[in-house]
Coordinates of C-alpha atoms in Angstrom, one line a residue:
Chain I
M181 CA -52.4 -57.1 -372.0
A182 CA -55.9 -58.4 -371.4
V183 CA -55.6 -61.1 -374.1
Y184 CA -52.5 -63.2 -374.4
K185 CA -51.3 -66.3 -376.2
A186 CA -49.9 -69.5 -374.7
D187 CA -48.2 -72.5 -376.3
A188 CA -49.2 -75.0 -373.6
I189 CA -49.9 -78.5 -372.4
V190 CA -53.1 -79.2 -370.4
I191 CA -51.8 -80.8 -367.2
R192 CA -54.9 -80.9 -365.1
T193 CA -58.7 -80.6 -365.7
R194 CA -61.6 -80.3 -363.2
E195 CA -65.3 -79.9 -363.8
Y196 CA -66.4 -76.4 -363.1
G197 CA -70.0 -75.1 -362.9
E198 CA -72.7 -76.3 -365.3
S199 CA -70.6 -77.1 -368.4
D200 CA -67.2 -75.5 -367.9
R201 CA -63.9 -77.0 -367.1
L202 CA -61.1 -75.5 -365.0
I203 CA -57.8 -76.3 -366.7
T204 CA -54.2 -76.0 -365.5
L205 CA -51.8 -75.3 -368.4
F206 CA -48.1 -75.6 -368.5
S207 CA -46.9 -73.1 -371.1
R208 CA -43.6 -72.5 -372.8
E209 CA -43.7 -68.7 -372.2
K210 CA -45.3 -68.3 -368.8
G211 CA -45.0 -71.6 -367.0
K212 CA -48.1 -72.8 -365.1
L213 CA -51.4 -71.0 -365.7
E214 CA -55.0 -71.7 -364.7
A215 CA -58.0 -70.8 -366.9
V216 CA -61.7 -71.5 -367.3
A217 CA -62.8 -73.1 -370.5
K218 CA -66.5 -72.2 -370.8
G219 CA -69.0 -74.7 -372.1
V220 CA -66.4 -77.3 -373.1
R221 CA -68.4 -80.2 -371.6
K222 CA -71.1 -79.7 -374.2
P223 CA -70.8 -81.9 -377.3
K224 CA -70.8 -79.1 -379.8
S225 CA -68.1 -76.9 -378.1
S226 CA -65.4 -76.1 -380.6
Q227 CA -62.9 -75.9 -377.7
R228 CA -63.7 -79.4 -376.3
G229 CA -60.9 -81.2 -378.0
G230 CA -58.2 -78.7 -377.2
T231 CA -59.0 -78.6 -373.5
Q232 CA -58.7 -82.4 -372.8
L233 CA -56.0 -83.6 -370.4
F234 CA -52.5 -83.9 -371.9
T235 CA -53.4 -82.0 -375.1
Y236 CA -50.7 -79.7 -376.5
A237 CA -52.3 -76.7 -378.0
D238 CA -52.1 -73.0 -378.9
F239 CA -54.3 -71.0 -376.5
L240 CA -55.6 -67.5 -376.6
L241 CA -56.5 -66.5 -373.1
Y242 CA -58.3 -63.5 -371.6
R243 CA -56.9 -62.3 -368.3
G244 CA -59.8 -62.0 -365.8
K245 CA -60.0 -60.5 -362.4
N246 CA -59.9 -63.8 -360.6
L247 CA -59.5 -66.4 -363.3
D248 CA -58.4 -66.3 -366.9
T249 CA -60.7 -67.5 -369.6
V250 CA -59.9 -69.6 -372.7
N251 CA -60.9 -67.5 -375.8
Q252 CA -59.6 -69.8 -378.5
V253 CA -57.8 -73.1 -378.6
Q254 CA -56.2 -74.9 -381.5
A255 CA -55.0 -78.4 -380.6
K256 CA -51.6 -79.3 -382.1
E257 CA -51.3 -82.8 -380.6
S258 CA -53.9 -84.9 -378.7
F259 CA -51.5 -87.8 -377.9
V260 CA -54.0 -90.5 -379.1
H261 CA -51.6 -93.2 -377.8
L262 CA -52.4 -92.0 -374.2
W263 CA -56.1 -92.5 -374.7
N264 CA -55.8 -96.1 -375.9
D265 CA -53.6 -97.5 -373.2
F266 CA -54.4 -97.7 -369.5
D267 CA -50.7 -97.9 -368.3
R268 CA -49.7 -95.0 -370.5
T269 CA -52.6 -92.9 -369.2
I270 CA -51.5 -93.6 -365.6
A271 CA -47.8 -92.9 -366.3
A272 CA -48.7 -89.6 -368.1
S273 CA -51.0 -88.7 -365.2
C274 CA -48.1 -89.2 -362.8
M275 CA -45.7 -87.1 -364.9
V276 CA -48.1 -84.1 -365.1
E277 CA -49.1 -84.4 -361.5
L278 CA -45.4 -84.1 -360.5
L279 CA -45.0 -81.2 -362.8
D280 CA -48.0 -79.5 -361.3
V281 CA -46.8 -80.1 -357.7
A282 CA -43.2 -79.1 -358.4
T283 CA -43.9 -75.7 -360.1
T284 CA -45.5 -72.4 -359.1
R285 CA -47.8 -70.3 -361.1
E286 CA -46.5 -67.9 -363.8
Q287 CA -42.9 -69.0 -363.3
P288 CA -41.5 -69.6 -366.8
E289 CA -39.7 -73.0 -367.0
P290 CA -39.0 -73.7 -370.7
E291 CA -36.7 -76.6 -369.9
L292 CA -39.5 -78.4 -368.0
F293 CA -41.9 -77.6 -370.8
F294 CA -39.8 -79.3 -373.4
L295 CA -39.0 -82.2 -371.1
T296 CA -42.7 -82.8 -370.5
L297 CA -43.7 -82.4 -374.1
S298 CA -40.9 -84.8 -375.2
F299 CA -41.9 -87.5 -372.7
L300 CA -45.5 -87.2 -373.8
F301 CA -44.4 -88.0 -377.3
W302 CA -41.9 -90.7 -376.3
L303 CA -44.6 -92.4 -374.2
K304 CA -45.8 -93.8 -377.6
E305 CA -42.7 -96.1 -377.8
L306 CA -41.3 -96.4 -374.3
D307 CA -42.3 -98.6 -371.4
P308 CA -44.7 -96.2 -369.6
Y309 CA -43.3 -96.8 -366.1
I310 CA -39.7 -96.6 -367.1
A311 CA -40.5 -93.3 -368.9
Q312 CA -42.3 -92.1 -365.7
A313 CA -39.2 -92.8 -363.6
A314 CA -36.8 -91.2 -366.2
Y315 CA -39.1 -88.1 -366.4
A316 CA -39.2 -87.8 -362.6
L317 CA -35.4 -88.0 -362.3
R318 CA -34.9 -85.4 -365.0
L319 CA -37.4 -83.0 -363.5
M320 CA -35.7 -83.3 -360.2
H321 CA -32.4 -82.6 -361.9
I322 CA -33.7 -79.4 -363.5
Q323 CA -35.4 -78.3 -360.3
G324 CA -32.1 -78.9 -358.3
Y325 CA -33.1 -81.7 -355.9
L326 CA -31.8 -84.8 -357.7
P327 CA -30.9 -87.4 -355.1
V328 CA -27.1 -88.2 -354.9
L329 CA -26.8 -91.9 -355.6
D330 CA -23.0 -92.5 -355.6
H331 CA -21.9 -92.1 -352.0
C332 CA -23.4 -91.9 -348.5
Q333 CA -24.5 -88.4 -347.9
E334 CA -23.5 -88.6 -344.2
C335 CA -20.1 -90.2 -344.1
G336 CA -19.1 -89.8 -347.8
K337 CA -18.4 -93.5 -348.2
P338 CA -18.7 -94.6 -351.9
L339 CA -21.6 -97.0 -352.4
E340 CA -21.0 -99.7 -354.9
S341 CA -22.4 -103.2 -354.5
E342 CA -24.0 -102.7 -351.1
Q343 CA -27.6 -101.8 -350.2
S344 CA -28.3 -98.1 -349.7
F345 CA -31.2 -96.1 -348.2
L346 CA -32.8 -93.2 -349.9
C347 CA -33.4 -90.3 -347.5
A348 CA -35.0 -87.0 -348.6
E349 CA -33.7 -85.2 -345.6
A350 CA -30.1 -86.1 -346.5
G351 CA -30.7 -85.3 -350.2
G352 CA -29.6 -88.8 -351.4
V353 CA -28.6 -92.2 -350.3
L354 CA -27.2 -93.3 -346.9
C355 CA -25.2 -96.3 -346.0
A356 CA -26.5 -98.9 -343.5
I357 CA -24.5 -97.4 -340.6
C358 CA -25.6 -93.8 -341.1
K359 CA -29.3 -94.4 -341.8
N360 CA -30.0 -94.7 -338.0
N361 CA -33.6 -94.1 -337.3
R362 CA -34.3 -91.9 -340.3
V363 CA -37.3 -92.3 -342.6
V364 CA -35.7 -94.0 -345.6
K365 CA -36.5 -96.3 -348.6
T366 CA -34.2 -99.2 -349.5
L367 CA -32.4 -99.0 -352.8
N368 CA -30.4 -102.0 -354.0
P369 CA -27.3 -101.5 -356.2
G370 CA -29.1 -102.6 -359.3
S371 CA -31.9 -100.0 -358.8
R372 CA -29.3 -97.3 -358.2
A373 CA -27.4 -98.1 -361.3
L374 CA -30.6 -98.1 -363.4
M375 CA -31.7 -94.8 -361.9
K376 CA -28.3 -93.3 -363.1
Q377 CA -28.9 -94.7 -366.6
L378 CA -32.5 -93.4 -366.6
L379 CA -31.2 -89.9 -365.9
R380 CA -28.6 -89.8 -368.7
A381 CA -29.8 -92.1 -371.4
K382 CA -31.2 -90.8 -374.7
P383 CA -34.8 -92.0 -375.6
D384 CA -33.6 -94.8 -377.9
K385 CA -31.4 -96.1 -375.1
I386 CA -34.1 -95.7 -372.4
D387 CA -36.2 -98.1 -374.6
R388 CA -33.5 -100.8 -374.2
L389 CA -33.4 -100.5 -370.4
R390 CA -35.2 -103.3 -368.5
W391 CA -36.3 -103.8 -364.9
N392 CA -37.9 -106.6 -362.9
Q393 CA -40.9 -106.1 -360.6
S394 CA -38.8 -105.6 -357.5
M395 CA -36.6 -102.9 -359.1
K396 CA -39.7 -101.2 -360.5
G397 CA -41.3 -101.1 -357.1
E398 CA -38.1 -99.9 -355.5
I399 CA -37.4 -97.1 -358.0
L400 CA -41.0 -95.8 -358.4
G401 CA -41.7 -96.1 -354.7
G402 CA -38.3 -94.4 -353.8
L403 CA -39.0 -91.6 -356.3
C404 CA -42.5 -91.0 -355.0
F405 CA -41.2 -91.0 -351.4
F406 CA -38.3 -88.6 -352.2
C407 CA -40.5 -86.2 -354.2
E408 CA -43.3 -86.1 -351.6
Q409 CA -40.8 -85.4 -348.8
K410 CA -39.0 -82.7 -350.8
L411 CA -42.2 -81.0 -352.2
E412 CA -44.2 -81.5 -349.0
R413 CA -47.2 -82.7 -351.0
K414 CA -48.8 -86.0 -351.6
L415 CA -48.5 -87.4 -355.1
K416 CA -52.0 -89.0 -355.4
A417 CA -51.6 -90.3 -359.0
W418 CA -48.3 -92.0 -358.0
R419 CA -49.9 -93.7 -355.0
Q420 CA -53.0 -94.8 -357.1
G421 CA -50.8 -95.9 -360.0
S422 CA -48.9 -98.3 -357.7
K423 CA -52.2 -99.9 -356.7
L424 CA -53.7 -100.3 -360.1
Chain A
M291 CA -66.9 -60.1 -344.0
D292 CA -70.5 -59.1 -344.9
F293 CA -71.8 -61.9 -342.6
L294 CA -71.0 -59.7 -339.6
Y295 CA -73.7 -57.3 -340.6
Y296 CA -76.4 -60.0 -341.0
P297 CA -78.4 -61.6 -338.2
Q298 CA -77.0 -65.1 -337.4
P299 CA -79.8 -67.2 -339.0
L300 CA -79.6 -65.2 -342.2
A301 CA -75.8 -65.5 -342.3
D302 CA -76.1 -69.2 -341.7
L303 CA -78.5 -69.5 -344.7
I304 CA -76.1 -67.5 -346.9
I305 CA -73.2 -69.7 -345.9
A306 CA -75.3 -72.9 -346.5
F307 CA -76.1 -71.7 -350.0
S308 CA -72.6 -70.7 -350.8
R309 CA -71.5 -74.3 -350.1
L310 CA -73.5 -75.4 -353.1
P311 CA -71.6 -76.0 -356.4
G312 CA -71.5 -73.0 -358.7
I313 CA -72.9 -70.6 -356.2
G314 CA -70.7 -67.7 -355.0
P315 CA -71.3 -65.4 -352.0
K316 CA -73.3 -62.8 -354.1
T317 CA -75.7 -65.4 -355.5
A318 CA -76.0 -67.0 -352.1
S319 CA -77.1 -63.8 -350.4
R320 CA -79.5 -63.1 -353.4
L321 CA -81.1 -66.5 -352.9
A322 CA -81.3 -66.1 -349.2
F323 CA -83.0 -62.7 -349.5
F324 CA -85.4 -64.1 -352.1
L325 CA -86.5 -66.8 -349.8
L326 CA -87.1 -64.4 -346.9
Q327 CA -89.3 -62.3 -349.2
H328 CA -91.2 -65.3 -350.6
A329 CA -92.1 -67.4 -347.6
E330 CA -94.3 -69.8 -349.7
D331 CA -91.4 -70.7 -352.1
A332 CA -89.2 -71.2 -349.1
T333 CA -91.6 -73.6 -347.4
Q334 CA -91.9 -75.6 -350.7
L335 CA -88.1 -75.7 -351.0
E336 CA -87.8 -76.9 -347.4
K337 CA -90.3 -79.6 -348.0
A338 CA -88.8 -80.7 -351.3
I339 CA -85.3 -81.0 -349.7
G340 CA -86.7 -82.8 -346.7
D341 CA -88.6 -85.3 -348.9
A342 CA -85.6 -85.9 -351.2
L343 CA -83.3 -86.5 -348.3
Q344 CA -85.7 -88.8 -346.6
N345 CA -86.9 -90.9 -349.5
I346 CA -84.1 -90.9 -352.1
K347 CA -81.4 -93.5 -351.7
Q348 CA -79.1 -95.5 -353.9
C349 CA -80.4 -98.6 -355.6
S350 CA -78.7 -101.6 -354.0
V351 CA -78.4 -103.2 -357.4
C352 CA -77.4 -100.5 -359.9
G353 CA -76.4 -97.6 -357.6
N354 CA -78.8 -95.1 -359.3
Y355 CA -80.8 -92.7 -357.1
T356 CA -84.3 -94.1 -356.4
D357 CA -87.2 -93.9 -354.0
S358 CA -87.8 -97.7 -354.1
D359 CA -85.1 -100.4 -353.7
P360 CA -84.5 -102.0 -356.2
C361 CA -85.2 -99.1 -358.6
K362 CA -87.9 -99.2 -361.2
I363 CA -85.5 -100.0 -364.0
C364 CA -83.8 -102.9 -362.1
D365 CA -87.1 -104.3 -361.0
S366 CA -88.8 -104.0 -364.4
E367 CA -89.5 -107.3 -366.3
R368 CA -89.9 -105.4 -369.5
R369 CA -86.2 -104.4 -369.6
V370 CA -83.6 -106.5 -371.3
H371 CA -81.7 -108.1 -368.4
S372 CA -78.9 -109.5 -370.6
L373 CA -77.8 -106.0 -371.5
L374 CA -76.0 -103.8 -368.9
C375 CA -74.9 -100.2 -369.6
I376 CA -72.2 -98.7 -367.3
V377 CA -72.4 -94.9 -366.8
E378 CA -70.6 -92.4 -364.7
Q379 CA -73.4 -90.5 -363.0
P380 CA -77.1 -90.9 -362.3
R381 CA -77.6 -87.9 -364.7
D382 CA -76.2 -90.1 -367.5
V383 CA -79.1 -92.6 -367.0
V384 CA -81.6 -89.8 -367.6
A385 CA -79.7 -88.8 -370.8
L386 CA -79.8 -92.3 -372.1
E387 CA -83.4 -92.9 -371.1
K388 CA -84.5 -89.7 -372.9
T389 CA -83.3 -91.3 -376.2
G390 CA -85.9 -94.1 -375.8
E391 CA -83.4 -96.3 -377.7
Y392 CA -82.0 -98.4 -374.8
K393 CA -84.0 -101.0 -373.1
G394 CA -81.4 -102.8 -371.0
L395 CA -80.2 -102.2 -367.4
Y396 CA -77.8 -99.7 -365.9
H397 CA -74.9 -99.6 -363.5
V398 CA -73.9 -96.3 -362.1
L399 CA -70.2 -95.9 -361.1
H400 CA -70.6 -92.5 -359.3
G401 CA -67.3 -91.2 -360.9
V402 CA -64.4 -92.3 -363.0
L403 CA -60.9 -93.3 -362.2
S404 CA -58.9 -90.1 -361.7
P405 CA -55.4 -90.8 -360.3
M406 CA -54.6 -87.1 -360.0
E407 CA -57.7 -86.5 -357.8
G408 CA -56.9 -89.7 -355.8
V409 CA -60.0 -91.5 -357.2
G410 CA -59.2 -95.2 -357.5
P411 CA -61.4 -98.3 -358.1
E412 CA -62.3 -98.6 -354.4
Q413 CA -64.0 -95.1 -354.6
L414 CA -66.3 -96.3 -357.5
N415 CA -69.4 -98.5 -357.3
L416 CA -67.5 -101.4 -358.9
S417 CA -67.7 -104.1 -356.2
S418 CA -71.4 -104.6 -356.8
L419 CA -71.0 -104.9 -360.6
F420 CA -69.5 -108.4 -360.5
G421 CA -72.4 -109.8 -358.4
R422 CA -74.9 -109.0 -361.1
L423 CA -73.2 -110.3 -364.2
E424 CA -74.7 -113.8 -364.1
K425 CA -77.4 -113.2 -366.8
V426 CA -75.6 -110.4 -368.6
E427 CA -74.5 -111.1 -372.2
E428 CA -73.2 -107.7 -373.1
V429 CA -71.8 -104.8 -371.1
I430 CA -71.9 -101.4 -372.7
L431 CA -69.3 -98.9 -371.4
A432 CA -71.0 -95.5 -371.7
V433 CA -68.6 -93.4 -369.6
N434 CA -67.7 -90.0 -370.9
P435 CA -65.1 -89.8 -373.7
T436 CA -62.5 -88.0 -371.6
V437 CA -59.0 -89.3 -370.8
E438 CA -60.2 -90.4 -367.3
G439 CA -63.4 -92.0 -368.9
E440 CA -61.3 -93.9 -371.4
A441 CA -58.9 -95.1 -368.7
T442 CA -61.9 -96.3 -366.6
A443 CA -63.4 -98.1 -369.7
L444 CA -60.0 -99.8 -370.3
Y445 CA -59.7 -100.8 -366.6
I446 CA -63.3 -102.3 -366.5
S447 CA -62.9 -104.1 -369.8
K448 CA -59.6 -105.6 -368.4
L449 CA -61.5 -106.9 -365.3
L450 CA -64.4 -108.3 -367.4
K451 CA -62.2 -110.0 -370.0
P452 CA -61.7 -113.3 -368.1
L453 CA -65.5 -113.6 -367.6
N454 CA -66.1 -114.0 -371.4
I455 CA -68.8 -111.3 -371.5
K456 CA -69.1 -109.2 -374.6
V457 CA -67.8 -105.7 -373.7
T458 CA -68.6 -102.8 -376.0
R459 CA -67.9 -99.1 -375.9
I460 CA -70.4 -96.5 -377.1
A461 CA -69.4 -94.9 -380.4
H462 CA -67.4 -91.7 -380.6
G463 CA -67.8 -89.3 -383.4
L464 CA -69.1 -86.0 -384.6
P465 CA -72.1 -84.5 -382.9
I466 CA -75.3 -83.9 -385.0
G467 CA -75.1 -80.4 -386.3
G468 CA -71.4 -80.1 -385.5
D469 CA -68.8 -78.8 -387.8
L470 CA -66.0 -81.0 -389.1
E471 CA -63.6 -78.1 -389.2
Y472 CA -63.8 -77.6 -385.4
A473 CA -63.6 -81.3 -384.5
D474 CA -60.4 -82.4 -382.8
E475 CA -58.1 -85.1 -384.2
V476 CA -59.2 -87.8 -381.6
T477 CA -62.9 -87.3 -382.5
I478 CA -62.2 -87.4 -386.2
A479 CA -60.0 -90.5 -385.8
R480 CA -62.7 -92.3 -383.8
A481 CA -65.4 -91.1 -386.2
L482 CA -63.5 -92.6 -389.1
E483 CA -62.8 -95.9 -387.2
G484 CA -66.5 -96.2 -386.4
R485 CA -67.8 -95.3 -390.0
R486 CA -70.5 -97.5 -391.4
P487 CA -72.0 -98.3 -394.8
L488 CA -75.1 -96.4 -395.9

């Protein structure tokens, strides 16, 4: 079919040509898609609102030889709360960047679609960076590379109140004896426990979870390190976010 | 590759054109052939590019492109020096100047914060901003109303807050001649927020 519909979230936008925008969509039906939205940088474009970053919309796309084109777009949710808050914008950028890097084109992933949509809504209430960490853990769980946090991946020793070391190569944490000279990130027991809660807790419970600056740095830094190693791509927004 | 069939200088010209934004290989070869057939236009283009590269630089004060440093706007005594408008690109200065409504100074960021593209504050022309705020009473944030633009505006306003300078954001709303039916919810919400009595 030359024309098709997509119920999708805009996960990336780039300026393209004179007044066009190249947008990456994550759709319920077809997974990740890329399309050109023509003339949307002009003030009078009727598609301007629907093609903004993070917008959830109904798209009508035309399949082109090289690139698909946006024919029509009807925005369903613009997530105004993300526009008005710097930290929420950064957290949402980190989430959609991870989604973009972790998925391939036209591979339907409905579970990831609902996860992303839910977290964009929940960002209105939740601490943005706790939400970012919870989202990353759940995405890794769906994709099948969630780090094992209970026991040392090398010797199998249960890790309870001792310091552990996150290692992407091992697929989880290592104890102090097994880490040797591997590239690792330190994870203290408190951070490990919080990560387990972030993975399982319902949104109203996530809102009650708290972390201090050092746990925040450890968890977000550890997740960025683990995902970058696993996906073999740099997470630019995650790196920028930690500096801002 | 078609380039194998072209003489080397012509292939180089086509490749050079195709590096320009919005120009694909077909357009690049059409432009190259046009210039070969119109030597006078080609000479003028060569001179214009040479002159621009030699004479245009960034203003050390505002960051806008200029042939004199500081630029005419920064140097003008007729401009209001207590008013500073921050824009994304030099093109935005032209858009604001065309209105004839604004008489203050400008500061060009040369981009906006875009974490996903790896653009942070250090990639923007922000460091020179703080050195020129002594006489400024109001900073107008005229970056584009996109998610990245809003994030940049929020970031700059956070930096300026301790300096006790009035920080304003240009109004958002419906474009003249636009249709309410096609406006998105963010635009309508902002238009309602910024309504004013008649």
